[in-house]
Every structure is written in C-alpha cells, then in structure tokens.
Amino acid sequence: MFKNDLLKNKNIIITGGGTGLGKQMAKTFLEHGADVSILSRNAEHLDAAKKEMKDYGYNIKTEICDIRDPEEIKKAVDSIENNNKINVLINNAAGNFISKTEDLTPKAFDTVLKIVLNGTSYFSLEMGKRWIENHINGVILNVVATYAWTGSGYVVPSAIAKAGVLALTRSLASEWGHYGIRSVAVAPGAFKTEGAWSRLLPDESYENAITSRNPMRRLATKDEIANVASFLISDMSSYINGEVLTVDGGDWLYGSSMFNMMEKLPDDVWKIMRRR
Ligand code: HXC
C-alpha cells in the first residue's frame, strides 16, 4: 500500500503487542521501516512475538508491562528509550468479555475499565509529558470500536471504556495539538483474533451472523486495520488530529437504517412497490 520507508523515523511502542491486532500492527510498521517495541503482561506472548518478528528479519524490543499500573508504564518506557526516543504510542491493549450486564459484578466492570480506560489514559499521560518536555511531535493512536458512539448491549464495560477513549482522543487533540502532538483513533469492525473470538463469540456459527449483516459480507483482515493505522501515524496524515477512522465495511451504518434490510426484497415485490 505504501513505500517501504513510510515510517522510517518512527519509534513506536505498542501496548498489547504480543498477539492479535497489536502483533499485526508491529509487523506492518516494521515492514514500513519503523522501530517497534511491544508490551504485554504475558512474557510468553512477548517471546513468541519477538521470535516471529526475527523470522521475518526484524528485531524488536519487548517489555512486560501491566498498563493498569502507572509505575510499570514509566519503568517500561524508561527501559525501552535510550538515544532513540519513542514518538508514536499505539494504545492497543484491551480487555473485554461478553456477558449479560445484570450478571456482571462491580469487579468485572473495574477489570475492563482499568485496562481500557485507565491504562490508555495513563500511557497517554506518560508519553505526553515526555513529548512536551522534549519537544517531540508525537502521535497517539487509540483503538476504539463503533460502539463507542452507538453503545452496545452485552459488552457494556467495554462500550463505556471505548467511549471514554474516544473522548480522550478528541480532548488531547485539542489540548496538545499546539505542541505538535496528534491524537487519532481507528475503529475496527469485527476481525478474527484468538483473543477476541474465544471471548466474544458463543460459537463459530456466530461468525456467519456477523458477516451476513455486514454490507461487505465478510470480516476485516488484520492487515486492513494495520494499513489504516500506518497511514494515521505516518506523516502522510500530519494534519489529521482528533479524528477516528472507521474500518468496518459499513457495518455500523448498515444497522442504523430500517431500509437497509430491504436488500432482501425480491424483484417482483420491488415492482409492486413501484406501482403502489
Ligand atoms: C462475566 C467475567 C467474565 C465473563 C471475567 N469476569 N470474565 N464476568 N463474564 N466472561 C469477571 C470475573 O468474574 C471477576 O469478577 C472480574 O471479571 C475479573 O476477572 P478475572 O478473571 O480475575 O480477570 P482477568 O484475569 O484480569 O481477565 C479478564 C480480562 C481477560 C482481563 C478481561 O479476559 C483478558 O486478559 N483479556 C485480554 C484480551 C481481550 O479481552 N481481548 C479482546 C479484546 S476485543 P468477580 O467479582 O467475579 O471476581 C475488544 C473489541 C471488540 O475489546 C470489538 C468488536 C467489534
């Protein structure tokens, strides 16, 4: 999609980078010439991702970090940064589960909110302070979901948290834009990862229910999201600030109009309608 040196001056940190979308973004950014570090709570995920990137011919840095703890964030960034300062933060780490809301405990709400809303906020704060002090034109890319603005049943803690992350994206765009710091977001539609699929779908047959209500009749691929992320963090979008780019094949718009379901009407019914 882009020239291979698109991200050559970017030193990127990805939270939750050991698996799923985070790992895919790491690979795509490396292919475009970036330096990449990934963080995860899980050492096995980090080791496996590091090895996988090595097999592709890339070296990455890894750090264990629970983004719910601001001290761990500080330590991880200190350990990664040396002469080459981080200038892109990808707030990718998330936690989510599907449940009837009335079955959730307060701790269940806390668990998701602390990862998604607090963790994203803490990391943005840590990098923002460093960038302002060192006059670095950094970029924050947040990963939200379209239910940040529509809301959604059965993933209520995640919907609340992503709505907060969207507000954070837009707020920091206004406040930190004059420092040359951009804040943007991507809102992916459904795509297949071990983490999301095992937690969010009752069974495999549900995949068909998701694709059949999407105008494009398919899931996203991880690289379709990673390409958009590459564009948003690159200097190609140096004047995009506070924007969220939806990459869902039109899914949320489709659900928004009662007329869209009329695609199922047979032609003879359309003829009757026209006569009427
Ligand atoms: C109801 C649940 C639950 C479930 C946990 N809890 N799972 N409640 N249904 N399925 C409750 C527990 O009962 C407990 O409360 C509290 O949450 C904490 O549970 P723990 O097991 O101690 O939490 P933890 O070990 O931290 O694991 C939870 C998690 C985990 C952090 C959310 O699933 C995780 O690590 N997820 C990371 C990966 C992930 O979620 N990826 C999907 C992201 S996809 P009590 O009170 O009982 O002790 C995404 C976007 C989707 O977000 C958008 C699609 C378009």
mmCIF file of C-alpha atoms and ligand atoms in Angstrom:
data_model
loop_
_atom_site.group_PDB
_atom_site.id
_atom_site.type_symbol
_atom_site.label_atom_id
_atom_site.label_comp_id
_atom_site.label_asym_id
_atom_site.label_seq_id
_atom_site.Cartn_x
_atom_site.Cartn_y
_atom_site.Cartn_z
ATOM 1 C CA MET A 1 0.000 0.000 0.000
ATOM 2 C CA PHE A 2 2.820 2.409 0.832
ATOM 3 C CA LYS A 3 6.502 2.972 0.143
ATOM 4 C CA ASN A 4 8.642 0.847 2.424
ATOM 5 C CA ASP A 5 10.145 3.881 4.166
ATOM 6 C CA LEU A 6 6.758 5.359 5.153
ATOM 7 C CA LEU A 7 7.542 5.031 8.872
ATOM 8 C CA LYS A 8 11.327 5.265 8.796
ATOM 9 C CA ASN A 9 11.594 7.954 11.513
ATOM 10 C CA LYS A 10 9.000 6.420 13.770
ATOM 11 C CA ASN A 11 9.925 4.782 17.062
ATOM 12 C CA ILE A 12 6.735 3.022 18.065
ATOM 13 C CA ILE A 13 5.525 1.445 21.282
ATOM 14 C CA ILE A 14 2.516 -0.901 21.061
ATOM 15 C CA THR A 15 0.620 -1.979 24.162
ATOM 16 C CA GLY A 16 -0.816 -5.486 23.975
ATOM 17 C CA GLY A 17 1.556 -6.078 21.092
ATOM 18 C CA GLY A 18 2.210 -9.777 21.669
ATOM 19 C CA THR A 19 -0.914 -11.105 19.968
ATOM 20 C CA GLY A 20 -3.753 -10.273 17.579
ATOM 21 C CA LEU A 21 -4.029 -6.816 16.075
ATOM 22 C CA GLY A 22 -1.120 -5.480 18.129
ATOM 23 C CA LYS A 23 1.233 -8.075 16.670
ATOM 24 C CA GLN A 24 -0.063 -7.484 13.140
ATOM 25 C CA MET A 25 0.500 -3.731 13.516
ATOM 26 C CA ALA A 26 4.034 -4.420 14.772
ATOM 27 C CA LYS A 27 4.811 -6.433 11.637
ATOM 28 C CA THR A 28 3.267 -3.870 9.282
ATOM 29 C CA PHE A 29 5.093 -0.969 10.940
ATOM 30 C CA LEU A 30 8.402 -2.865 10.756
ATOM 31 C CA GLU A 31 7.823 -3.505 7.055
ATOM 32 C CA HIS A 32 7.471 0.254 6.615
ATOM 33 C CA GLY A 33 10.813 0.987 8.288
ATOM 34 C CA ALA A 34 9.770 1.771 11.877
ATOM 35 C CA ASP A 35 11.495 0.776 15.107
ATOM 36 C CA VAL A 36 8.982 -1.153 17.197
ATOM 37 C CA SER A 37 8.689 -2.137 20.854
ATOM 38 C CA ILE A 38 5.849 -4.217 22.169
ATOM 39 C CA LEU A 39 4.463 -4.526 25.668
ATOM 40 C CA SER A 40 2.336 -7.217 27.228
ATOM 41 C CA ARG A 41 1.504 -8.641 30.629
ATOM 42 C CA ASN A 42 2.435 -12.039 29.303
ATOM 43 C CA ALA A 43 6.121 -12.998 28.844
ATOM 44 C CA GLU A 44 5.265 -16.000 26.656
ATOM 45 C CA HIS A 45 3.354 -13.796 24.210
ATOM 46 C CA LEU A 46 6.294 -11.386 24.087
ATOM 47 C CA ASP A 47 8.860 -14.131 23.472
ATOM 48 C CA ALA A 48 6.746 -15.729 20.746
ATOM 49 C CA ALA A 49 6.154 -12.386 19.003
ATOM 50 C CA LYS A 50 9.842 -11.457 19.202
ATOM 51 C CA LYS A 51 10.778 -14.786 17.636
ATOM 52 C CA GLU A 52 8.143 -14.425 14.933
ATOM 53 C CA MET A 53 9.436 -10.946 14.010
ATOM 54 C CA LYS A 54 13.002 -12.310 13.974
ATOM 55 C CA ASP A 55 11.862 -14.956 11.487
ATOM 56 C CA TYR A 56 10.643 -12.096 9.275
ATOM 57 C CA GLY A 57 14.096 -10.481 9.672
ATOM 58 C CA TYR A 58 13.220 -7.820 12.247
ATOM 59 C CA ASN A 59 14.482 -7.027 15.728
ATOM 60 C CA ILE A 60 12.031 -5.696 18.256
ATOM 61 C CA LYS A 61 12.243 -4.699 21.893
ATOM 62 C CA THR A 62 9.836 -6.224 24.386
ATOM 63 C CA GLU A 63 8.877 -5.329 27.961
ATOM 64 C CA ILE A 64 6.470 -6.837 30.414
ATOM 65 C CA CYS A 65 4.008 -4.156 31.468
ATOM 66 C CA ASP A 66 0.570 -4.068 33.040
ATOM 67 C CA ILE A 67 -0.829 -0.769 31.813
ATOM 68 C CA ARG A 68 -3.148 -0.581 34.834
ATOM 69 C CA ASP A 69 -0.083 0.424 36.868
ATOM 70 C CA PRO A 70 1.406 3.865 36.033
ATOM 71 C CA GLU A 71 4.722 2.886 37.677
ATOM 72 C CA GLU A 72 5.050 -0.150 35.391
ATOM 73 C CA ILE A 73 4.377 2.100 32.396
ATOM 74 C CA LYS A 74 7.112 4.521 33.451
ATOM 75 C CA LYS A 75 9.604 1.704 34.022
ATOM 76 C CA ALA A 76 8.809 0.062 30.685
ATOM 77 C CA VAL A 77 9.263 3.301 28.734
ATOM 78 C CA ASP A 78 12.495 4.110 30.638
ATOM 79 C CA SER A 79 13.859 0.713 29.785
ATOM 80 C CA ILE A 80 12.944 0.974 26.083
ATOM 81 C CA GLU A 81 14.039 4.566 25.484
ATOM 82 C CA ASN A 82 17.721 5.322 25.125
ATOM 83 C CA ASN A 83 19.041 7.699 22.488
ATOM 84 C CA ASN A 84 16.086 6.926 20.306
ATOM 85 C CA LYS A 85 13.005 8.494 21.907
ATOM 86 C CA ILE A 86 9.569 6.963 21.378
ATOM 87 C CA ASN A 87 7.484 9.186 19.105
ATOM 88 C CA VAL A 88 4.396 7.010 18.475
ATOM 89 C CA LEU A 89 2.175 5.351 21.067
ATOM 90 C CA ILE A 90 -0.333 2.700 19.995
ATOM 91 C CA ASN A 91 -2.871 2.149 22.777
ATOM 92 C CA ASN A 92 -3.948 -1.298 21.625
ATOM 93 C CA ALA A 93 -4.186 -3.341 24.844
ATOM 94 C CA ALA A 94 -7.782 -4.146 25.751
ATOM 95 C CA GLY A 95 -9.888 -6.418 27.887
ATOM 96 C CA ASN A 96 -13.430 -7.428 27.110
ATOM 97 C CA PHE A 97 -15.915 -10.209 27.659
ATOM 98 C CA ILE A 98 -19.438 -10.832 26.501
ATOM 99 C CA SER A 99 -21.982 -11.048 29.279
ATOM 100 C CA LYS A 100 -25.475 -10.030 30.267
ATOM 101 C CA THR A 101 -24.916 -6.800 32.179
ATOM 102 C CA GLU A 102 -27.025 -7.956 35.108
ATOM 103 C CA ASP A 103 -24.641 -10.894 35.550
ATOM 104 C CA LEU A 104 -21.599 -8.643 35.979
ATOM 105 C CA THR A 105 -20.049 -7.769 39.312
ATOM 106 C CA PRO A 106 -18.535 -4.356 40.096
ATOM 107 C CA LYS A 107 -15.132 -6.029 39.832
ATOM 108 C CA ALA A 108 -15.942 -7.147 36.289
ATOM 109 C CA PHE A 109 -16.649 -3.518 35.339
ATOM 110 C CA ASP A 110 -13.436 -2.442 37.071
ATOM 111 C CA THR A 111 -11.371 -5.064 35.268
ATOM 112 C CA VAL A 112 -12.303 -3.814 31.792
ATOM 113 C CA LEU A 113 -12.354 -0.114 32.690
ATOM 114 C CA LYS A 114 -8.946 -0.292 34.343
ATOM 115 C CA ILE A 115 -7.328 -1.832 31.289
ATOM 116 C CA VAL A 116 -9.106 0.067 28.524
ATOM 117 C CA LEU A 117 -9.853 3.476 30.011
ATOM 118 C CA ASN A 118 -7.321 3.881 32.807
ATOM 119 C CA GLY A 119 -4.468 2.089 31.051
ATOM 120 C CA THR A 120 -4.923 4.103 27.855
ATOM 121 C CA SER A 121 -5.151 7.341 29.853
ATOM 122 C CA TYR A 122 -2.082 6.575 31.991
ATOM 123 C CA PHE A 123 0.035 5.679 28.969
ATOM 124 C CA SER A 124 -1.066 8.752 27.024
ATOM 125 C CA LEU A 125 -0.220 10.908 30.043
ATOM 126 C CA GLU A 126 3.238 9.375 30.434
ATOM 127 C CA MET A 127 4.148 9.855 26.766
ATOM 128 C CA GLY A 128 2.540 13.303 26.532
ATOM 129 C CA LYS A 129 4.605 14.590 29.468
ATOM 130 C CA ARG A 130 7.803 13.246 27.904
ATOM 131 C CA TRP A 131 6.961 14.646 24.463
ATOM 132 C CA ILE A 132 6.067 18.100 25.758
ATOM 133 C CA GLU A 133 9.259 18.256 27.840
ATOM 134 C CA ASN A 134 11.457 17.077 24.971
ATOM 135 C CA HIS A 135 9.638 18.959 22.169
ATOM 136 C CA ILE A 136 8.758 15.749 20.350
ATOM 137 C CA ASN A 137 5.969 15.765 17.776
ATOM 138 C CA GLY A 138 4.432 12.516 18.977
ATOM 139 C CA VAL A 139 1.376 10.636 17.751
ATOM 140 C CA ILE A 140 -1.109 8.705 19.889
ATOM 141 C CA LEU A 141 -3.218 6.127 18.070
ATOM 142 C CA ASN A 142 -6.089 4.639 20.072
ATOM 143 C CA VAL A 143 -8.064 1.556 19.110
ATOM 144 C CA VAL A 144 -11.776 2.052 19.746
ATOM 145 C CA ALA A 145 -14.922 0.337 18.423
ATOM 146 C CA THR A 146 -18.007 1.749 16.716
ATOM 147 C CA TYR A 147 -19.959 1.020 19.874
ATOM 148 C CA ALA A 148 -18.003 3.886 21.434
ATOM 149 C CA TRP A 149 -20.693 6.115 19.877
ATOM 150 C CA THR A 150 -23.629 3.721 19.385
ATOM 151 C CA GLY A 151 -23.249 1.922 22.702
ATOM 152 C CA SER A 152 -23.814 -1.849 22.780
ATOM 153 C CA GLY A 153 -25.528 -4.394 24.932
ATOM 154 C CA TYR A 154 -23.576 -7.376 26.293
ATOM 155 C CA VAL A 155 -20.212 -5.571 26.193
ATOM 156 C CA VAL A 156 -21.219 -2.643 28.371
ATOM 157 C CA PRO A 157 -17.958 -2.135 30.323
ATOM 158 C CA SER A 158 -16.034 -2.129 27.033
ATOM 159 C CA ALA A 159 -18.523 0.279 25.405
ATOM 160 C CA ILE A 160 -18.214 2.698 28.335
ATOM 161 C CA ALA A 161 -14.442 2.470 28.276
ATOM 162 C CA LYS A 162 -14.120 2.902 24.496
ATOM 163 C CA ALA A 163 -16.462 5.927 24.644
ATOM 164 C CA GLY A 164 -14.048 7.383 27.195
ATOM 165 C CA VAL A 165 -11.077 6.613 24.972
ATOM 166 C CA LEU A 166 -12.815 8.374 22.080
ATOM 167 C CA ALA A 167 -13.329 11.437 24.308
ATOM 168 C CA LEU A 168 -9.673 11.213 25.319
ATOM 169 C CA THR A 169 -8.634 11.113 21.653
ATOM 170 C CA ARG A 170 -10.594 14.259 20.822
ATOM 171 C CA SER A 171 -9.722 16.090 24.040
ATOM 172 C CA LEU A 172 -5.983 15.603 23.699
ATOM 173 C CA ALA A 173 -6.185 16.564 20.017
ATOM 174 C CA SER A 174 -7.461 19.959 21.131
ATOM 175 C CA GLU A 175 -5.180 20.389 24.099
ATOM 176 C CA TRP A 176 -1.884 19.035 22.785
ATOM 177 C CA GLY A 177 -2.177 19.947 19.099
ATOM 178 C CA HIS A 178 -0.177 23.134 19.630
ATOM 179 C CA TYR A 179 2.731 21.032 20.897
ATOM 180 C CA GLY A 180 2.700 19.209 17.560
ATOM 181 C CA ILE A 181 1.244 16.117 19.229
ATOM 182 C CA ARG A 182 -1.510 14.392 17.246
ATOM 183 C CA SER A 183 -4.138 12.136 18.750
ATOM 184 C CA VAL A 184 -6.121 9.836 16.450
ATOM 185 C CA ALA A 185 -8.091 6.609 16.583
ATOM 186 C CA VAL A 186 -9.104 3.676 14.469
ATOM 187 C CA ALA A 187 -12.455 1.888 14.951
ATOM 188 C CA PRO A 188 -12.123 -1.612 13.527
ATOM 189 C CA GLY A 189 -15.119 -3.765 12.718
ATOM 190 C CA ALA A 190 -15.033 -7.441 13.520
ATOM 191 C CA PHE A 191 -11.891 -9.355 12.609
ATOM 192 C CA LYS A 192 -10.673 -12.716 13.728
ATOM 193 C CA THR A 193 -8.158 -12.997 16.553
ATOM 194 C CA GLU A 194 -7.740 -15.764 19.084
ATOM 195 C CA GLY A 195 -8.278 -13.303 21.957
ATOM 196 C CA ALA A 196 -11.474 -11.733 20.660
ATOM 197 C CA TRP A 197 -13.026 -14.839 19.106
ATOM 198 C CA SER A 198 -12.608 -17.060 22.119
ATOM 199 C CA ARG A 199 -14.028 -14.408 24.443
ATOM 200 C CA LEU A 200 -16.688 -12.695 22.403
ATOM 201 C CA LEU A 201 -18.404 -15.331 20.273
ATOM 202 C CA PRO A 202 -20.635 -18.035 21.758
ATOM 203 C CA ASP A 203 -19.527 -20.410 18.984
ATOM 204 C CA GLU A 204 -18.112 -20.435 15.428
ATOM 205 C CA SER A 205 -21.585 -20.327 13.833
ATOM 206 C CA TYR A 206 -21.906 -16.793 15.137
ATOM 207 C CA GLU A 207 -19.283 -15.686 12.628
ATOM 208 C CA ASN A 208 -21.863 -16.134 9.884
ATOM 209 C CA ALA A 209 -24.328 -13.937 11.784
ATOM 210 C CA ILE A 210 -21.685 -11.199 11.878
ATOM 211 C CA THR A 211 -20.717 -11.404 8.219
ATOM 212 C CA SER A 212 -24.296 -11.686 6.932
ATOM 213 C CA ARG A 213 -25.220 -8.316 8.482
ATOM 214 C CA ASN A 214 -22.183 -6.562 7.048
ATOM 215 C CA PRO A 215 -22.634 -4.782 3.687
ATOM 216 C CA MET A 216 -19.373 -6.366 2.502
ATOM 217 C CA ARG A 217 -20.387 -9.831 3.749
ATOM 218 C CA ARG A 218 -17.043 -10.550 5.304
ATOM 219 C CA LEU A 219 -14.836 -9.831 8.277
ATOM 220 C CA ALA A 220 -11.959 -7.382 8.157
ATOM 221 C CA THR A 221 -8.470 -8.763 7.818
ATOM 222 C CA LYS A 222 -5.913 -7.673 10.388
ATOM 223 C CA ASP A 223 -3.750 -6.029 7.741
ATOM 224 C CA GLU A 224 -6.691 -3.898 6.557
ATOM 225 C CA ILE A 225 -6.685 -2.375 10.041
ATOM 226 C CA ALA A 226 -2.893 -2.225 10.290
ATOM 227 C CA ASN A 227 -2.631 -0.377 6.940
ATOM 228 C CA VAL A 228 -5.024 2.301 8.142
ATOM 229 C CA ALA A 229 -3.058 2.554 11.394
ATOM 230 C CA SER A 230 0.156 3.004 9.344
ATOM 231 C CA PHE A 231 -1.452 5.827 7.404
ATOM 232 C CA LEU A 232 -2.766 7.558 10.528
ATOM 233 C CA ILE A 233 0.556 7.526 12.394
ATOM 234 C CA SER A 234 2.599 8.462 9.326
ATOM 235 C CA ASP A 235 3.479 11.970 8.191
ATOM 236 C CA MET A 236 1.026 11.374 5.317
ATOM 237 C CA SER A 237 -1.684 12.347 7.816
ATOM 238 C CA SER A 238 0.229 15.127 9.546
ATOM 239 C CA TYR A 239 -2.874 17.374 9.702
ATOM 240 C CA ILE A 240 -5.329 14.693 10.880
ATOM 241 C CA ASN A 241 -5.910 15.318 14.567
ATOM 242 C CA GLY A 242 -8.750 14.107 16.794
ATOM 243 C CA GLU A 243 -10.221 12.002 14.004
ATOM 244 C CA VAL A 244 -11.419 8.426 14.269
ATOM 245 C CA LEU A 245 -11.275 6.334 11.127
ATOM 246 C CA THR A 246 -13.839 3.541 10.978
ATOM 247 C CA VAL A 247 -12.778 0.377 9.177
ATOM 248 C CA ASP A 248 -15.825 -1.851 9.475
ATOM 249 C CA GLY A 249 -17.021 -2.393 5.890
ATOM 250 C CA GLY A 250 -20.008 -0.130 6.616
ATOM 251 C CA ASP A 251 -21.281 -2.368 9.412
ATOM 252 C CA TRP A 252 -22.476 0.258 11.882
ATOM 253 C CA LEU A 253 -24.152 2.374 9.212
ATOM 254 C CA TYR A 254 -25.985 -0.668 7.889
ATOM 255 C CA GLY A 255 -27.532 -1.272 11.287
ATOM 256 C CA SER A 256 -28.621 2.362 11.545
ATOM 257 C CA SER A 257 -31.392 2.380 8.901
ATOM 258 C CA MET A 258 -34.509 0.207 8.791
ATOM 259 C CA PHE A 259 -34.485 0.450 4.993
ATOM 260 C CA ASN A 260 -31.150 -1.304 4.567
ATOM 261 C CA MET A 261 -32.766 -4.661 5.281
ATOM 262 C CA MET A 262 -34.814 -4.231 2.095
ATOM 263 C CA GLU A 263 -31.938 -5.679 0.113
ATOM 264 C CA LYS A 264 -33.680 -8.959 0.855
ATOM 265 C CA LEU A 265 -36.814 -7.926 -1.091
ATOM 266 C CA PRO A 266 -37.311 -9.974 -4.290
ATOM 267 C CA ASP A 267 -37.590 -8.085 -7.605
ATOM 268 C CA ASP A 268 -41.309 -8.751 -8.050
ATOM 269 C CA VAL A 269 -42.012 -7.079 -4.704
ATOM 270 C CA TRP A 270 -39.952 -4.065 -5.804
ATOM 271 C CA LYS A 271 -42.185 -3.885 -8.900
ATOM 272 C CA ILE A 272 -45.348 -3.949 -6.754
ATOM 273 C CA MET A 273 -43.910 -1.243 -4.530
ATOM 274 C CA ARG A 274 -43.168 0.945 -7.526
ATOM 275 C CA ARG A 275 -46.712 0.528 -8.874
ATOM 276 C CA ARG A 276 -48.080 1.493 -5.447
HETATM 277 C C1 HXC B 1 -18.651 -12.145 33.258
HETATM 278 C C2 HXC B 1 -16.436 -12.035 33.925
HETATM 279 C C3 HXC B 1 -16.027 -12.741 32.758
HETATM 280 C C4 HXC B 1 -17.054 -13.155 31.844
HETATM 281 C C5 HXC B 1 -14.260 -12.276 33.921
HETATM 282 N N1 HXC B 1 -15.316 -11.782 34.598
HETATM 283 N N2 HXC B 1 -14.661 -12.865 32.792
HETATM 284 N N3 HXC B 1 -17.728 -11.745 34.181
HETATM 285 N N4 HXC B 1 -18.336 -12.833 32.119
HETATM 286 N N5 HXC B 1 -16.755 -13.811 30.715
HETATM 287 C C6 HXC B 1 -15.277 -11.106 35.884
HETATM 288 C C7 HXC B 1 -14.826 -12.061 36.984
HETATM 289 O O1 HXC B 1 -15.927 -12.782 37.490
HETATM 290 C C8 HXC B 1 -14.207 -11.122 38.010
HETATM 291 O O2 HXC B 1 -15.155 -10.554 38.862
HETATM 292 C C9 HXC B 1 -13.639 -9.996 37.146
HETATM 293 O O3 HXC B 1 -14.304 -10.056 35.875
HETATM 294 C C10 HXC B 1 -12.168 -10.188 36.904
HETATM 295 O O4 HXC B 1 -11.961 -11.494 36.382
HETATM 296 P P1 HXC B 1 -10.506 -12.135 36.283
HETATM 297 O O5 HXC B 1 -10.633 -13.463 35.660
HETATM 298 O O6 HXC B 1 -9.822 -12.005 37.609
HETATM 299 O O7 HXC B 1 -9.836 -11.091 35.323
HETATM 300 P P2 HXC B 1 -8.598 -11.251 34.450
HETATM 301 O O8 HXC B 1 -7.815 -12.487 34.780
HETATM 302 O O9 HXC B 1 -7.890 -9.965 34.568
HETATM 303 O O10 HXC B 1 -9.208 -11.473 32.994
HETATM 304 C C11 HXC B 1 -10.220 -10.671 32.405
HETATM 305 C C12 HXC B 1 -9.646 -9.977 31.173
HETATM 306 C C13 HXC B 1 -9.152 -11.072 30.242
HETATM 307 C C14 HXC B 1 -8.567 -9.019 31.617
HETATM 308 C C15 HXC B 1 -10.724 -9.139 30.520
HETATM 309 O O11 HXC B 1 -10.227 -11.620 29.524
HETATM 310 C C16 HXC B 1 -8.072 -10.609 29.353
HETATM 311 O O12 HXC B 1 -6.908 -10.635 29.694
HETATM 312 N N6 HXC B 1 -8.411 -10.097 28.154
HETATM 313 C C17 HXC B 1 -7.430 -9.506 27.243
HETATM 314 C C18 HXC B 1 -7.713 -9.849 25.840
HETATM 315 C C19 HXC B 1 -9.075 -9.450 25.381
HETATM 316 O O13 HXC B 1 -10.016 -9.314 26.160
HETATM 317 N N7 HXC B 1 -9.210 -9.305 24.055
HETATM 318 C C20 HXC B 1 -10.473 -8.997 23.444
HETATM 319 C C21 HXC B 1 -10.465 -7.556 23.138
HETATM 320 S S1 HXC B 1 -11.509 -7.292 21.761
HETATM 321 P P3 HXC B 1 -15.537 -11.223 40.301
HETATM 322 O O14 HXC B 1 -16.288 -10.135 41.019
HETATM 323 O O15 HXC B 1 -16.377 -12.424 39.966
HETATM 324 O O16 HXC B 1 -14.226 -11.572 40.965
HETATM 325 C C22 HXC B 1 -12.270 -5.828 22.043
HETATM 326 C C23 HXC B 1 -13.011 -5.164 20.915
HETATM 327 C C24 HXC B 1 -14.177 -5.927 20.394
HETATM 328 O O17 HXC B 1 -12.202 -5.311 23.083
HETATM 329 C C25 HXC B 1 -14.886 -5.116 19.314
HETATM 330 C C26 HXC B 1 -15.515 -5.974 18.264
HETATM 331 C C27 HXC B 1 -16.077 -5.174 17.120
#
